[in-house]
Amino acid sequence: MPEGNHSIVTEFVLTGFPGLHPEYQGIASVVLFIVYFLTLTGNSMIIILFAIDHSLHKPIYYIILNLCACDLFFSTTTLPKIISKYWFQSGTISFTACFVQMYFVHYLGTVNSYILFLMALDRYLAICHPLRYPLLLKNSTIYILSIAAWIVAQAGPLMLVIRAYPLPYCASNIINHCYCDHIGITMLACTDRAPYGFPAFVLAMVTLLGPLAFIVFSYCSIIISVLKIANVQGRLKLLSTCSTQLIIIALYYLPRCFVYLASNVGITFSADARIVIIMLYSLCPPMINPLIYCLRAKDMRESLWKQFSRRPIPQKAQVSAISN
């Protein structure tokens, strides 16, 4: 069959968790809905807090703002469809919509990786080059770097979609996943997948390992700089400022690296285990990150406390103050 003829497949079916027993599907949908609700609430709260408190308008919080936006978009791209599958038995997705979802899944994952790179850059300059930090990383610089991250990240996922869309899809239309991604879709193509799978794998490695290499370098440099400080309290303070970013970075990279390494050393997972692992590292960090910001970032914690501790002035006291 010539490439470009995909008229036989007009829609795809998302299986979700293939081995999930029907009696547990309701529980799974509730859990996914709670994850989505907490993700929306937490990240929206951070964005609102940033908007109303100008003391947070610093480079690191602009970076966190981008991360919150990315997490919101990613969760909104992936979760509503799989929730509707279990709630309304609506697991089908149109041919074009599946590719649109695939694009945003890979695009937002790439943006997330670039934003974590900026986060590591911020801490590296702040601790290893503190005197030059205000000059090198201004708010305007973060604007430019953030916009560049969102723009540059489009190229790779767009290439994946352009190459995968015209392939002949004439066999099964069942995607063993909770959302459309490149592997899940191209596995269904009636053609040799190698010319399409290998470039996608290389792109994923560059997107992950490129920023990760600098992140490892930056935090090794930070640890060396911290160890040179004679004051123990100074060491602890600097390490505390980095702990938030390290936790966020670890949540994003470690599970992904584990899955890629496991697949290359011969460790195999069942379809259910693989999907559960992917869903955990895709959806848990966006839900947990806002909690980490508020608990570990001092400025964010103080700003949040300031907003919640505000009390309206009683009406009698207002009248008394005006009369005086």
Short mmCIF file of C-alpha atoms in Angstrom, two decimals:
data_model
loop_
_atom_site.label_atom_id
_atom_site.label_comp_id
_atom_site.label_asym_id
_atom_site.label_seq_id
_atom_site.Cartn_x
_atom_site.Cartn_y
_atom_site.Cartn_z
CA MET A 1 0.00 0.00 0.00
CA PRO A 2 1.53 3.40 -0.90
CA GLU A 3 2.35 5.82 1.85
CA GLY A 4 -0.15 8.63 2.32
CA ASN A 5 -3.21 6.38 2.08
CA HIS A 6 -4.56 6.23 5.62
CA SER A 7 -8.24 6.39 4.74
CA ILE A 8 -8.88 2.92 6.22
CA VAL A 9 -8.14 4.20 9.72
CA THR A 10 -10.29 7.22 10.56
CA GLU A 11 -9.93 7.08 14.33
CA PHE A 12 -7.81 5.49 17.05
CA VAL A 13 -8.84 3.74 20.24
CA LEU A 14 -6.94 4.40 23.47
CA THR A 15 -6.85 1.31 25.67
CA GLY A 16 -5.73 3.17 28.80
CA PHE A 17 -4.46 0.48 31.17
CA PRO A 18 -4.98 -2.71 29.12
CA GLY A 19 -5.13 -5.18 32.03
CA LEU A 20 -7.32 -3.07 34.28
CA HIS A 21 -10.34 -5.04 35.46
CA PRO A 22 -13.68 -3.33 34.71
CA GLU A 23 -14.57 -3.12 38.40
CA TYR A 24 -11.49 -0.94 39.02
CA GLN A 25 -12.02 1.42 36.10
CA GLY A 26 -14.17 3.74 38.21
CA ILE A 27 -11.44 3.98 40.85
CA ALA A 28 -8.83 4.65 38.15
CA SER A 29 -10.91 7.46 36.68
CA VAL A 30 -11.44 9.05 40.11
CA VAL A 31 -7.71 8.87 40.84
CA LEU A 32 -6.90 10.45 37.46
CA PHE A 33 -9.51 13.16 38.03
CA ILE A 34 -8.04 13.95 41.47
CA VAL A 35 -4.56 14.15 39.93
CA TYR A 36 -5.88 16.53 37.26
CA PHE A 37 -7.80 18.64 39.78
CA LEU A 38 -4.79 18.96 42.11
CA THR A 39 -2.53 19.78 39.17
CA LEU A 40 -4.86 22.53 37.96
CA THR A 41 -5.37 23.92 41.46
CA GLY A 42 -1.74 23.88 42.53
CA ASN A 43 -0.23 25.32 39.37
CA SER A 44 -2.99 27.91 38.96
CA MET A 45 -2.41 29.00 42.56
CA ILE A 46 1.30 29.52 41.85
CA ILE A 47 0.52 31.56 38.72
CA ILE A 48 -2.01 33.72 40.59
CA LEU A 49 0.40 34.18 43.49
CA PHE A 50 3.08 35.32 41.07
CA ALA A 51 0.67 37.77 39.43
CA ILE A 52 -0.43 39.48 42.68
CA ASP A 53 2.87 39.49 44.58
CA HIS A 54 5.54 41.59 42.88
CA SER A 55 8.18 40.44 45.37
CA LEU A 56 8.23 37.15 43.43
CA HIS A 57 9.20 38.85 40.19
CA LYS A 58 12.70 37.41 40.19
CA PRO A 59 14.45 35.25 37.55
CA ILE A 60 13.98 31.93 39.37
CA TYR A 61 10.23 32.52 39.83
CA TYR A 62 9.81 33.49 36.18
CA ILE A 63 11.34 30.09 35.40
CA ILE A 64 8.95 28.39 37.84
CA LEU A 65 6.07 30.28 36.19
CA ASN A 66 7.02 28.75 32.84
CA LEU A 67 7.21 25.31 34.43
CA CYS A 68 3.73 25.73 35.93
CA ALA A 69 2.29 26.79 32.57
CA CYS A 70 3.93 23.81 30.87
CA ASP A 71 2.59 21.40 33.51
CA LEU A 72 -0.91 22.82 33.15
CA PHE A 73 -0.90 22.45 29.38
CA PHE A 74 0.53 18.93 29.49
CA SER A 75 -2.04 17.67 32.01
CA THR A 76 -4.87 19.31 30.07
CA THR A 77 -3.59 17.71 26.86
CA THR A 78 -3.46 14.16 28.24
CA LEU A 79 -5.81 13.64 31.18
CA PRO A 80 -9.32 14.73 30.09
CA LYS A 81 -9.45 12.15 27.28
CA ILE A 82 -8.42 9.17 29.39
CA ILE A 83 -10.77 10.27 32.20
CA SER A 84 -13.65 10.42 29.71
CA LYS A 85 -12.75 6.92 28.53
CA TYR A 86 -13.40 5.45 31.96
CA TRP A 87 -16.31 7.75 32.86
CA PHE A 88 -18.21 7.78 29.59
CA GLN A 89 -16.64 4.80 27.74
CA SER A 90 -15.34 7.29 25.19
CA GLY A 91 -11.93 5.90 24.30
CA THR A 92 -11.96 6.81 20.61
CA ILE A 93 -10.06 9.79 19.25
CA SER A 94 -10.14 11.03 15.67
CA PHE A 95 -7.18 10.48 13.37
CA THR A 96 -6.18 14.14 13.24
CA ALA A 97 -6.88 14.80 16.93
CA CYS A 98 -4.55 11.94 17.86
CA PHE A 99 -1.69 13.55 15.94
CA VAL A 100 -2.46 16.93 17.48
CA GLN A 101 -2.28 15.33 20.93
CA MET A 102 0.97 13.59 19.97
CA TYR A 103 2.47 16.91 18.92
CA PHE A 104 1.61 18.62 22.20
CA VAL A 105 2.76 15.65 24.30
CA HIS A 106 6.24 15.76 22.76
CA TYR A 107 6.33 19.54 22.44
CA LEU A 108 5.48 20.20 26.09
CA GLY A 109 7.88 17.47 27.22
CA THR A 110 10.64 19.22 25.28
CA VAL A 111 9.71 22.62 26.74
CA ASN A 112 9.79 21.11 30.23
CA SER A 113 13.31 19.82 29.65
CA TYR A 114 14.50 23.24 28.44
CA ILE A 115 12.91 25.02 31.40
CA LEU A 116 14.69 22.68 33.82
CA PHE A 117 17.89 23.58 31.98
CA LEU A 118 17.17 27.26 32.70
CA MET A 119 16.50 26.42 36.34
CA ALA A 120 19.92 24.76 36.64
CA LEU A 121 21.52 27.72 34.85
CA ASP A 122 19.96 30.12 37.35
CA ARG A 123 21.30 28.21 40.37
CA TYR A 124 24.72 27.75 38.75
CA LEU A 125 25.16 31.49 38.13
CA ALA A 126 23.68 32.46 41.50
CA ILE A 127 26.07 30.24 43.50
CA CYS A 128 29.18 29.86 41.35
CA HIS A 129 29.21 33.43 39.99
CA PRO A 130 27.22 35.47 42.54
CA LEU A 131 28.81 38.82 41.67
CA ARG A 132 28.02 38.46 37.98
CA TYR A 133 24.58 36.94 38.51
CA PRO A 134 22.59 40.24 38.55
CA LEU A 135 24.26 41.26 35.28
CA LEU A 136 24.02 37.93 33.47
CA LEU A 137 20.52 36.84 34.44
CA LYS A 138 18.12 39.75 34.56
CA ASN A 139 14.37 39.43 34.24
CA SER A 140 14.64 40.56 30.61
CA THR A 141 17.17 37.80 29.96
CA ILE A 142 14.78 35.21 31.38
CA TYR A 143 12.01 36.57 29.13
CA ILE A 144 14.17 36.03 26.06
CA LEU A 145 15.43 32.58 27.12
CA SER A 146 11.94 31.40 28.07
CA ILE A 147 10.42 32.55 24.78
CA ALA A 148 13.31 30.91 22.94
CA ALA A 149 12.65 27.63 24.79
CA TRP A 150 8.97 27.64 23.78
CA ILE A 151 9.83 28.46 20.15
CA VAL A 152 12.83 26.16 19.62
CA ALA A 153 10.97 23.22 21.19
CA GLN A 154 8.46 23.23 18.32
CA ALA A 155 10.89 21.99 15.68
CA GLY A 156 11.43 18.38 16.80
CA PRO A 157 7.80 17.43 17.57
CA LEU A 158 6.63 19.13 14.38
CA MET A 159 9.09 17.02 12.39
CA LEU A 160 7.78 13.86 14.08
CA VAL A 161 4.19 14.70 13.17
CA ILE A 162 4.98 15.69 9.58
CA ARG A 163 6.80 12.38 8.98
CA ALA A 164 4.31 10.16 10.81
CA TYR A 165 1.02 11.63 9.55
CA PRO A 166 1.26 10.46 5.89
CA LEU A 167 2.20 6.87 6.80
CA PRO A 168 -0.27 4.15 5.75
CA TYR A 169 -2.40 3.08 8.71
CA CYS A 170 -4.35 0.10 7.41
CA ALA A 171 -4.26 -2.44 10.25
CA SER A 172 -5.16 -2.11 13.91
CA ASN A 173 -6.24 1.25 15.27
CA ILE A 174 -5.78 0.35 18.95
CA ILE A 175 -3.14 2.36 20.84
CA ASN A 176 -1.97 0.65 24.00
CA HIS A 177 -1.55 3.84 25.99
CA CYS A 178 -3.46 6.53 27.83
CA TYR A 179 -2.64 9.15 25.20
CA CYS A 180 -1.25 9.38 21.68
CA ASP A 181 2.53 9.44 21.37
CA HIS A 182 4.96 8.77 18.54
CA ILE A 183 5.76 5.17 19.48
CA GLY A 184 2.12 4.23 20.03
CA ILE A 185 1.00 5.66 16.69
CA THR A 186 3.86 4.58 14.41
CA MET A 187 3.70 1.01 15.74
CA LEU A 188 0.36 0.80 13.88
CA ALA A 189 1.76 1.90 10.52
CA CYS A 190 1.78 -0.68 7.70
CA THR A 191 5.39 0.03 6.84
CA ASP A 192 8.89 -0.39 8.20
CA ARG A 193 9.05 1.71 11.38
CA ALA A 194 12.87 1.88 11.60
CA PRO A 195 13.34 4.99 9.40
CA TYR A 196 10.86 6.81 11.62
CA GLY A 197 11.57 5.31 15.03
CA PHE A 198 15.34 5.84 15.08
CA PRO A 199 15.24 9.63 14.39
CA ALA A 200 12.56 9.94 17.05
CA PHE A 201 14.77 8.06 19.52
CA VAL A 202 17.76 10.30 18.69
CA LEU A 203 15.59 13.40 19.14
CA ALA A 204 14.38 12.15 22.52
CA MET A 205 17.95 11.47 23.64
CA VAL A 206 19.15 14.91 22.54
CA THR A 207 16.17 16.58 24.23
CA LEU A 208 16.73 14.68 27.48
CA LEU A 209 20.48 14.17 27.69
CA GLY A 210 21.51 17.57 26.32
CA PRO A 211 19.93 19.62 29.14
CA LEU A 212 20.67 16.82 31.63
CA ALA A 213 24.41 16.98 30.83
CA PHE A 214 24.50 20.68 31.71
CA ILE A 215 22.32 20.09 34.79
CA VAL A 216 24.77 17.47 36.08
CA PHE A 217 27.71 19.79 35.35
CA SER A 218 26.05 22.77 37.03
CA TYR A 219 25.17 20.93 40.23
CA CYS A 220 28.62 19.32 40.44
CA SER A 221 30.07 22.84 40.19
CA ILE A 222 27.62 24.03 42.84
CA ILE A 223 28.61 21.23 45.23
CA ILE A 224 32.31 22.04 44.73
CA SER A 225 31.66 25.74 45.39
CA VAL A 226 29.59 24.97 48.49
CA LEU A 227 32.29 22.69 49.93
CA LYS A 228 34.78 25.55 49.69
CA ILE A 229 32.71 27.64 52.10
CA ALA A 230 34.13 27.46 55.62
CA ASN A 231 30.93 28.50 57.35
CA VAL A 232 28.73 25.44 57.96
CA GLN A 233 25.55 27.54 58.13
CA GLY A 234 26.46 29.12 54.80
CA ARG A 235 26.85 25.69 53.25
CA LEU A 236 23.47 24.53 54.52
CA LYS A 237 21.78 27.70 53.31
CA LEU A 238 23.15 27.34 49.79
CA LEU A 239 22.30 23.65 49.65
CA SER A 240 18.78 24.46 50.83
CA THR A 241 18.32 26.92 47.96
CA CYS A 242 19.19 24.16 45.50
CA SER A 243 17.20 21.36 47.10
CA THR A 244 13.90 22.48 45.54
CA GLN A 245 15.31 22.46 42.04
CA LEU A 246 17.10 19.14 42.60
CA ILE A 247 13.88 17.44 43.70
CA ILE A 248 11.97 18.78 40.68
CA ILE A 249 14.75 17.80 38.27
CA ALA A 250 15.04 14.33 39.81
CA LEU A 251 11.28 13.75 39.47
CA TYR A 252 11.46 14.60 35.78
CA TYR A 253 14.68 12.91 34.65
CA LEU A 254 15.33 9.87 36.84
CA PRO A 255 12.23 7.83 35.89
CA ARG A 256 12.69 8.66 32.19
CA CYS A 257 16.35 7.68 32.24
CA PHE A 258 15.45 4.47 34.07
CA VAL A 259 12.90 3.48 31.42
CA TYR A 260 15.30 4.20 28.54
CA LEU A 261 18.20 2.39 30.20
CA ALA A 262 16.04 -0.57 31.16
CA SER A 263 14.82 -1.01 27.60
CA ASN A 264 18.40 -0.93 26.30
CA VAL A 265 19.86 -3.44 28.78
CA GLY A 266 17.14 -5.99 28.17
CA ILE A 267 14.83 -5.34 31.12
CA THR A 268 11.28 -5.77 29.91
CA PHE A 269 7.99 -4.64 31.43
CA SER A 270 4.46 -5.78 30.85
CA ALA A 271 2.26 -3.38 28.91
CA ASP A 272 0.44 -2.38 32.11
CA ALA A 273 3.65 -1.82 34.08
CA ARG A 274 5.14 0.28 31.29
CA ILE A 275 2.05 2.48 31.01
CA VAL A 276 1.83 2.91 34.81
CA ILE A 277 5.50 3.98 34.96
CA ILE A 278 5.03 6.43 32.07
CA MET A 279 1.89 7.89 33.65
CA LEU A 280 3.64 8.24 37.01
CA TYR A 281 6.59 10.20 35.65
CA SER A 282 4.38 12.20 33.29
CA LEU A 283 1.59 13.23 35.65
CA CYS A 284 2.93 13.09 39.22
CA PRO A 285 5.59 15.85 38.89
CA PRO A 286 3.06 18.46 37.64
CA MET A 287 0.88 17.62 40.66
CA ILE A 288 3.73 17.56 43.20
CA ASN A 289 5.81 20.50 41.96
CA PRO A 290 3.56 23.28 43.38
CA LEU A 291 3.73 21.64 46.81
CA ILE A 292 7.53 21.54 46.57
CA TYR A 293 7.66 25.23 45.60
CA CYS A 294 5.55 26.25 48.57
CA LEU A 295 7.31 24.05 51.12
CA ARG A 296 10.91 24.56 50.01
CA ALA A 297 11.10 28.01 48.38
CA LYS A 298 11.26 30.58 51.18
CA ASP A 299 9.93 33.53 49.15
CA MET A 300 7.05 31.47 47.80
CA ARG A 301 6.22 30.14 51.26
CA GLU A 302 6.24 33.61 52.80
CA SER A 303 4.16 35.04 49.97
CA LEU A 304 1.59 32.29 50.33
CA TRP A 305 1.42 32.77 54.08
CA LYS A 306 1.04 36.52 53.62
CA GLN A 307 -1.93 36.03 51.28
CA PHE A 308 -3.71 33.57 53.58
CA SER A 309 -2.99 35.51 56.77
CA ARG A 310 -4.68 38.68 55.53
CA ARG A 311 -7.81 39.46 57.51
CA PRO A 312 -10.56 41.85 56.40
CA ILE A 313 -10.86 44.91 58.61
CA PRO A 314 -14.15 44.87 60.58
CA GLN A 315 -16.70 47.43 59.37
CA LYS A 316 -16.91 49.17 62.77
CA ALA A 317 -13.16 49.60 62.85
CA GLN A 318 -13.25 51.11 59.34
CA VAL A 319 -15.98 53.60 60.39
CA SER A 320 -14.02 54.51 63.55
CA ALA A 321 -10.84 55.05 61.56
CA ILE A 322 -12.63 57.32 59.07
CA SER A 323 -14.29 59.38 61.81
CA ASN A 324 -10.97 59.93 63.55
#
